[in-house]
Amino acid sequence: MLFDVLNESLVEPGYRADSLEEVVEELLRLLDATGKVLDLELARRDLRENQQHLTAGMQHGIAIPHAKTAAVKELLAAVVVTERPLDCQSVDGSLSQIFIMTLSPHEMTGPHIRFLSEIGRLLKHRRVRRKLLEARDSGELLAVLQRA
């Protein structure tokens, strides 16, 4: 499922950002460039609302800003790896450097959960996280995810 929604135009290594908000905007920009985001402002608003209830920061330097929204008709995802770690109020107190955004329609619970589960399985391995941080370009970043 992961590779049904990700391609080189949706992954970006070495992104320079000073805040989670900047990373979220870059992830939204990547998703909007697909032409599949029907209402960018609605997607942004739904992400913000979700982040008020749930932190995007998970553990091991990973953050997953996500939302269910009427702004999309299918599950969309993008990945950004930042040059330096950012504070996302992670559940384990770690700073985040690997960001995975998902947007999915309200009625699409199964694929949303499966995607998040698949990402979780891949990124639980320290070796995979390290290789993602070392990726020099989008092709290499995508290849790390595909080989994991």
Coordinates of N, CA and C in Angstrom, one line a residue:
M1 N 0.8 -1.2 0.0 CA 0.0 0.0 0.0 C 0.9 1.3 0.0
L2 N 1.9 1.3 0.8 CA 2.8 2.4 0.9 C 3.3 2.9 -0.5
F3 N 3.6 2.0 -1.4 CA 4.2 2.4 -2.7 C 3.1 2.6 -3.7
D4 N 1.9 2.4 -3.3 CA 0.8 2.8 -4.2 C 0.5 4.3 -4.1
V5 N 0.9 4.9 -3.0 CA 0.7 6.3 -2.8 C 1.9 7.2 -2.8
L6 N 3.1 6.6 -2.7 CA 4.3 7.4 -2.6 C 5.1 7.3 -3.9
N7 N 5.7 8.4 -4.4 CA 6.6 8.4 -5.5 C 7.7 9.4 -5.2
E8 N 8.6 9.6 -6.1 CA 9.7 10.5 -5.9 C 9.3 12.0 -5.7
S9 N 8.2 12.4 -6.3 CA 7.7 13.7 -6.1 C 7.1 14.0 -4.8
L10 N 6.8 12.9 -4.0 CA 6.2 13.0 -2.7 C 7.1 12.7 -1.5
V11 N 8.4 12.6 -1.8 CA 9.4 12.4 -0.7 C 10.5 13.5 -0.9
E12 N 11.0 14.0 0.2 CA 12.0 15.1 0.1 C 12.9 15.0 1.3
P13 N 14.2 14.7 1.0 CA 15.2 14.6 2.1 C 15.9 16.0 2.2
G14 N 16.5 16.2 3.4 CA 17.3 17.4 3.6 C 16.5 18.7 3.6
Y15 N 15.3 18.7 4.0 CA 14.5 19.9 4.0 C 14.9 20.8 5.2
R16 N 15.1 22.1 4.9 CA 15.5 23.1 5.9 C 14.2 23.7 6.5
A17 N 14.0 23.5 7.8 CA 12.8 24.0 8.5 C 13.2 24.4 9.9
D18 N 12.5 25.3 10.5 CA 12.7 25.8 11.8 C 11.5 25.3 12.7
S19 N 10.4 24.8 12.2 CA 9.3 24.5 13.0 C 8.4 23.4 12.3
L20 N 7.6 22.7 13.1 CA 6.7 21.7 12.6 C 5.7 22.4 11.6
E21 N 5.3 23.6 11.8 CA 4.4 24.3 10.9 C 5.0 24.4 9.5
E22 N 6.3 24.7 9.4 CA 7.0 24.8 8.1 C 7.0 23.5 7.4
V23 N 7.2 22.4 8.2 CA 7.3 21.1 7.6 C 5.9 20.7 7.1
V24 N 4.9 21.0 7.9 CA 3.5 20.7 7.5 C 3.1 21.4 6.2
E25 N 3.5 22.7 6.1 CA 3.3 23.4 4.9 C 4.0 22.8 3.7
E26 N 5.2 22.3 3.9 CA 5.9 21.7 2.8 C 5.2 20.4 2.4
L27 N 4.8 19.6 3.3 CA 4.1 18.4 3.1 C 2.8 18.7 2.3
L28 N 2.1 19.7 2.8 CA 0.9 20.1 2.1 C 1.2 20.5 0.6
R29 N 2.2 21.2 0.4 CA 2.6 21.7 -0.9 C 2.9 20.5 -1.8
L30 N 3.6 19.5 -1.3 CA 3.9 18.3 -2.1 C 2.6 17.6 -2.5
L31 N 1.7 17.4 -1.5 CA 0.4 16.8 -1.8 C -0.5 17.6 -2.7
D32 N -0.5 18.9 -2.6 CA -1.3 19.7 -3.4 C -0.8 19.7 -4.9
A33 N 0.5 19.5 -5.1 CA 1.1 19.5 -6.4 C 0.6 18.2 -7.2
T34 N 0.0 17.2 -6.5 CA -0.5 16.1 -7.2 C -1.8 16.4 -7.9
G35 N -2.4 17.5 -7.5 CA -3.8 17.8 -8.1 C -4.9 17.1 -7.4
K36 N -4.6 16.3 -6.4 CA -5.6 15.5 -5.7 C -6.2 16.1 -4.5
V37 N -5.6 17.2 -4.1 CA -6.2 17.9 -2.9 C -7.2 18.9 -3.5
L38 N -8.5 18.6 -3.1 CA -9.6 19.4 -3.7 C -9.8 20.8 -3.0
D39 N -9.4 20.9 -1.8 CA -9.5 22.1 -1.0 C -8.3 22.2 0.0
L40 N -7.3 23.0 -0.4 CA -6.1 23.1 0.4 C -6.3 23.7 1.7
E41 N -7.2 24.7 1.8 CA -7.4 25.4 3.1 C -8.2 24.4 4.0
L42 N -9.1 23.6 3.5 CA -9.8 22.7 4.3 C -8.9 21.6 4.8
A43 N -8.0 21.1 4.0 CA -7.0 20.1 4.5 C -6.1 20.7 5.6
R44 N -5.7 22.0 5.4 CA -4.8 22.7 6.4 C -5.6 22.8 7.7
R45 N -6.9 23.2 7.6 CA -7.7 23.4 8.8 C -7.9 22.0 9.5
D46 N -8.2 21.0 8.8 CA -8.4 19.7 9.4 C -7.1 19.1 10.1
L47 N -6.0 19.4 9.4 CA -4.7 19.0 10.1 C -4.5 19.7 11.4
R48 N -4.7 21.0 11.3 CA -4.6 21.8 12.6 C -5.5 21.4 13.7
E49 N -6.7 21.1 13.3 CA -7.7 20.6 14.3 C -7.2 19.3 14.9
N50 N -6.8 18.4 14.1 CA -6.3 17.1 14.5 C -5.1 17.2 15.5
Q51 N -4.2 18.2 15.1 CA -3.0 18.4 15.9 C -3.3 19.0 17.3
Q52 N -4.5 19.6 17.4 CA -4.9 20.2 18.7 C -5.3 19.0 19.7
H53 N -5.7 17.9 19.1 CA -6.1 16.8 19.9 C -5.0 15.7 20.1
L54 N -4.2 15.6 19.1 CA -3.1 14.5 19.0 C -1.8 15.2 18.6
T55 N -0.8 14.8 19.3 CA 0.5 15.3 18.9 C 1.0 14.6 17.6
A56 N 1.7 15.3 16.7 CA 2.2 14.7 15.5 C 3.4 13.8 15.8
G57 N 4.1 14.3 16.9 CA 5.4 13.6 17.3 C 5.1 12.2 17.9
M58 N 5.7 11.2 17.3 CA 5.5 9.8 17.8 C 6.7 9.5 18.8
Q59 N 7.6 8.7 18.2 CA 8.8 8.3 19.0 C 9.9 8.0 18.0
H60 N 11.1 7.9 18.4 CA 12.3 7.6 17.6 C 12.5 8.7 16.5
G61 N 12.1 9.9 16.8 CA 12.4 11.0 15.8 C 11.4 11.0 14.6
I62 N 10.3 10.5 14.8 CA 9.2 10.4 13.8 C 8.0 11.2 14.2
A63 N 7.5 12.0 13.2 CA 6.2 12.7 13.4 C 5.3 12.4 12.2
I64 N 4.0 12.2 12.6 CA 3.1 11.8 11.6 C 1.8 12.7 11.6
P65 N 2.0 13.9 11.0 CA 0.8 14.8 11.0 C -0.2 14.1 10.0
H66 N -1.5 14.0 10.5 CA -2.4 13.3 9.6 C -3.8 13.8 9.9
A67 N -4.7 13.6 9.0 CA -6.1 14.0 9.2 C -7.0 13.3 8.3
K68 N -8.2 13.1 8.7 CA -9.4 12.7 7.9 C -10.0 14.0 7.4
T69 N -10.3 14.1 6.1 CA -10.7 15.4 5.6 C -11.6 15.2 4.3
A70 N -12.5 16.0 4.1 CA -13.3 16.0 2.9 C -12.5 16.7 1.7
A71 N -11.3 17.1 2.0 CA -10.5 17.8 1.0 C -9.8 16.8 0.0
V72 N -10.0 15.5 0.3 CA -9.4 14.5 -0.6 C -10.4 13.4 -0.8
K73 N -10.2 12.7 -2.0 CA -11.1 11.6 -2.3 C -10.4 10.2 -2.1
E74 N -9.1 10.2 -1.9 CA -8.4 9.0 -1.7 C -7.2 9.3 -0.7
L75 N -6.6 8.3 -0.2 CA -5.5 8.4 0.7 C -4.3 9.0 0.0
L76 N -3.8 10.1 0.6 CA -2.6 10.7 0.0 C -1.5 10.7 1.1
A77 N -0.2 10.7 0.7 CA 0.8 10.7 1.7 C 2.1 11.3 1.1
A78 N 2.9 11.9 2.0 CA 4.1 12.5 1.6 C 5.1 12.4 2.7
V79 N 6.4 12.4 2.4 CA 7.5 12.2 3.4 C 8.5 13.3 3.3
V80 N 8.8 13.9 4.4 CA 9.9 14.9 4.4 C 10.9 14.6 5.5
V81 N 12.2 14.6 5.2 CA 13.2 14.4 6.2 C 13.9 15.7 6.4
T82 N 14.0 16.3 7.6 CA 14.6 17.6 7.8 C 16.1 17.5 8.0
E83 N 16.7 18.6 7.7 CA 18.2 18.6 8.0 C 18.5 18.5 9.5
R84 N 17.7 19.1 10.3 CA 17.9 19.1 11.7 C 16.6 18.7 12.5
P85 N 16.8 18.1 13.6 CA 15.6 17.7 14.4 C 14.8 18.9 14.9
L86 N 13.5 18.7 15.0 CA 12.6 19.7 15.5 C 11.7 19.2 16.6
D87 N 11.4 20.1 17.5 CA 10.5 19.7 18.6 C 9.1 19.6 18.2
C88 N 8.5 18.4 18.3 CA 7.1 18.2 17.9 C 6.3 17.6 19.1
Q89 N 6.8 17.8 20.3 CA 6.2 17.2 21.5 C 5.9 15.8 21.3
S90 N 7.0 15.0 20.9 CA 6.8 13.6 20.8 C 6.5 12.9 22.1
V91 N 5.8 11.8 21.9 CA 5.4 11.0 23.1 C 6.6 10.5 23.9
D92 N 7.8 10.3 23.3 CA 9.0 9.9 24.0 C 9.9 11.1 24.3
G93 N 9.5 12.3 24.0 CA 10.4 13.4 24.3 C 11.5 13.7 23.3
S94 N 11.6 12.8 22.2 CA 12.7 13.0 21.2 C 12.3 14.1 20.2
L95 N 13.3 14.6 19.6 CA 13.1 15.6 18.5 C 12.8 14.8 17.3
S96 N 12.0 15.4 16.3 CA 11.6 14.7 15.1 C 12.4 15.2 13.9
Q97 N 12.7 14.2 13.0 CA 13.4 14.6 11.8 C 12.8 13.9 10.6
I98 N 12.0 12.8 10.8 CA 11.3 12.1 9.8 C 9.8 12.4 9.9
F99 N 9.2 13.0 8.9 CA 7.8 13.5 8.9 C 7.0 12.8 7.8
I100 N 6.0 12.1 8.2 CA 5.1 11.4 7.2 C 3.7 12.0 7.4
M101 N 3.2 12.6 6.3 CA 1.8 13.2 6.4 C 0.9 12.3 5.6
T102 N -0.3 12.0 6.2 CA -1.4 11.4 5.5 C -2.6 12.2 5.6
L103 N -3.3 12.2 4.5 CA -4.7 12.8 4.4 C -5.6 11.7 3.8
S104 N -6.7 11.5 4.4 CA -7.7 10.5 3.8 C -9.1 10.9 4.0
P105 N -10.0 10.5 3.1 CA -11.4 10.9 3.3 C -12.0 10.3 4.6
H106 N -13.0 10.9 5.1 CA -13.6 10.5 6.4 C -14.1 9.1 6.3
E107 N -14.6 8.6 5.2 CA -15.2 7.3 5.1 C -14.1 6.2 4.8
M108 N -12.9 6.6 4.8 CA -11.8 5.6 4.4 C -11.0 5.3 5.6
T109 N -11.5 4.5 6.5 CA -10.8 4.2 7.8 C -9.8 3.1 7.5
G110 N -10.1 2.0 6.9 CA -9.3 0.9 6.7 C -7.9 1.2 6.1
P111 N -7.9 1.8 4.9 CA -6.6 2.1 4.2 C -5.8 3.1 5.1
H112 N -6.4 4.0 5.8 CA -5.7 5.0 6.6 C -5.0 4.3 7.7
I113 N -5.7 3.4 8.4 CA -5.1 2.6 9.5 C -4.0 1.7 8.9
R114 N -4.2 1.0 7.8 CA -3.2 0.1 7.2 C -1.9 0.9 6.8
F115 N -2.1 2.1 6.3 CA -0.9 2.9 5.9 C -0.1 3.2 7.1
L116 N -0.8 3.7 8.2 CA -0.1 4.1 9.4 C 0.6 2.9 10.0
S117 N 0.0 1.8 10.0 CA 0.5 0.5 10.5 C 1.8 0.1 9.7
E118 N 1.7 0.2 8.4 CA 2.8 -0.1 7.5 C 4.0 0.8 7.8
I119 N 3.8 2.1 7.9 CA 4.8 3.0 8.2 C 5.4 2.7 9.6
G120 N 4.6 2.4 10.5 CA 5.1 2.0 11.9 C 6.0 0.8 11.8
R121 N 5.6 -0.2 11.1 CA 6.5 -1.4 11.0 C 7.8 -1.1 10.3
L122 N 7.8 -0.3 9.3 CA 9.1 0.1 8.6 C 10.0 0.9 9.5
L123 N 9.4 1.9 10.2 CA 10.3 2.8 10.9 C 10.6 2.4 12.3
K124 N 10.2 1.2 12.7 CA 10.6 0.7 14.1 C 12.0 0.3 14.1
H125 N 12.6 0.1 12.9 CA 14.0 -0.4 12.7 C 14.9 0.8 12.7
R126 N 15.8 0.9 13.6 CA 16.8 1.9 13.7 C 17.6 2.1 12.4
R127 N 17.9 1.0 11.8 CA 18.7 1.0 10.5 C 18.0 1.7 9.4
V128 N 16.7 1.5 9.3 CA 15.9 2.1 8.3 C 15.8 3.6 8.6
R129 N 15.6 4.0 9.8 CA 15.5 5.4 10.2 C 16.9 6.1 9.8
R130 N 18.0 5.5 10.2 CA 19.3 6.0 9.9 C 19.5 6.2 8.4
K131 N 19.1 5.2 7.6 CA 19.2 5.3 6.1 C 18.4 6.4 5.6
L132 N 17.2 6.6 6.1 CA 16.3 7.7 5.7 C 17.0 9.1 6.0
L133 N 17.6 9.2 7.1 CA 18.3 10.4 7.5 C 19.5 10.7 6.6
E134 N 20.1 9.6 6.1 CA 21.3 9.7 5.2 C 21.0 9.9 3.8
A135 N 19.8 9.7 3.4 CA 19.4 9.8 1.9 C 19.7 11.2 1.4
R136 N 20.3 11.2 0.2 CA 20.8 12.5 -0.4 C 19.8 13.1 -1.4
D137 N 18.9 12.3 -1.9 CA 17.9 12.8 -2.9 C 16.6 12.0 -2.8
S138 N 15.6 12.4 -3.5 CA 14.3 11.8 -3.4 C 14.3 10.3 -3.8
G139 N 15.1 10.0 -4.9 CA 15.2 8.6 -5.4 C 15.8 7.7 -4.3
E140 N 16.8 8.2 -3.6 CA 17.4 7.4 -2.6 C 16.5 7.2 -1.4
L141 N 15.8 8.3 -1.0 CA 14.8 8.2 0.1 C 13.7 7.2 -0.2
L142 N 13.2 7.2 -1.4 CA 12.1 6.3 -1.8 C 12.7 4.9 -1.8
A143 N 13.9 4.7 -2.3 CA 14.5 3.4 -2.4 C 14.7 2.8 -1.0
V144 N 15.0 3.6 0.0 CA 15.2 3.1 1.4 C 13.8 2.6 1.8
L145 N 12.8 3.3 1.6 CA 11.4 2.9 2.0 C 11.0 1.6 1.3
Q146 N 11.4 1.5 0.0 CA 11.0 0.3 -0.8 C 11.8 -0.9 -0.3
R147 N 13.0 -0.8 0.1 CA 13.8 -1.9 0.5 C 13.6 -2.3 1.9
A148 N 13.0 -1.5 2.7 CA 12.8 -1.7 4.1 C 11.9 -2.9 4.4

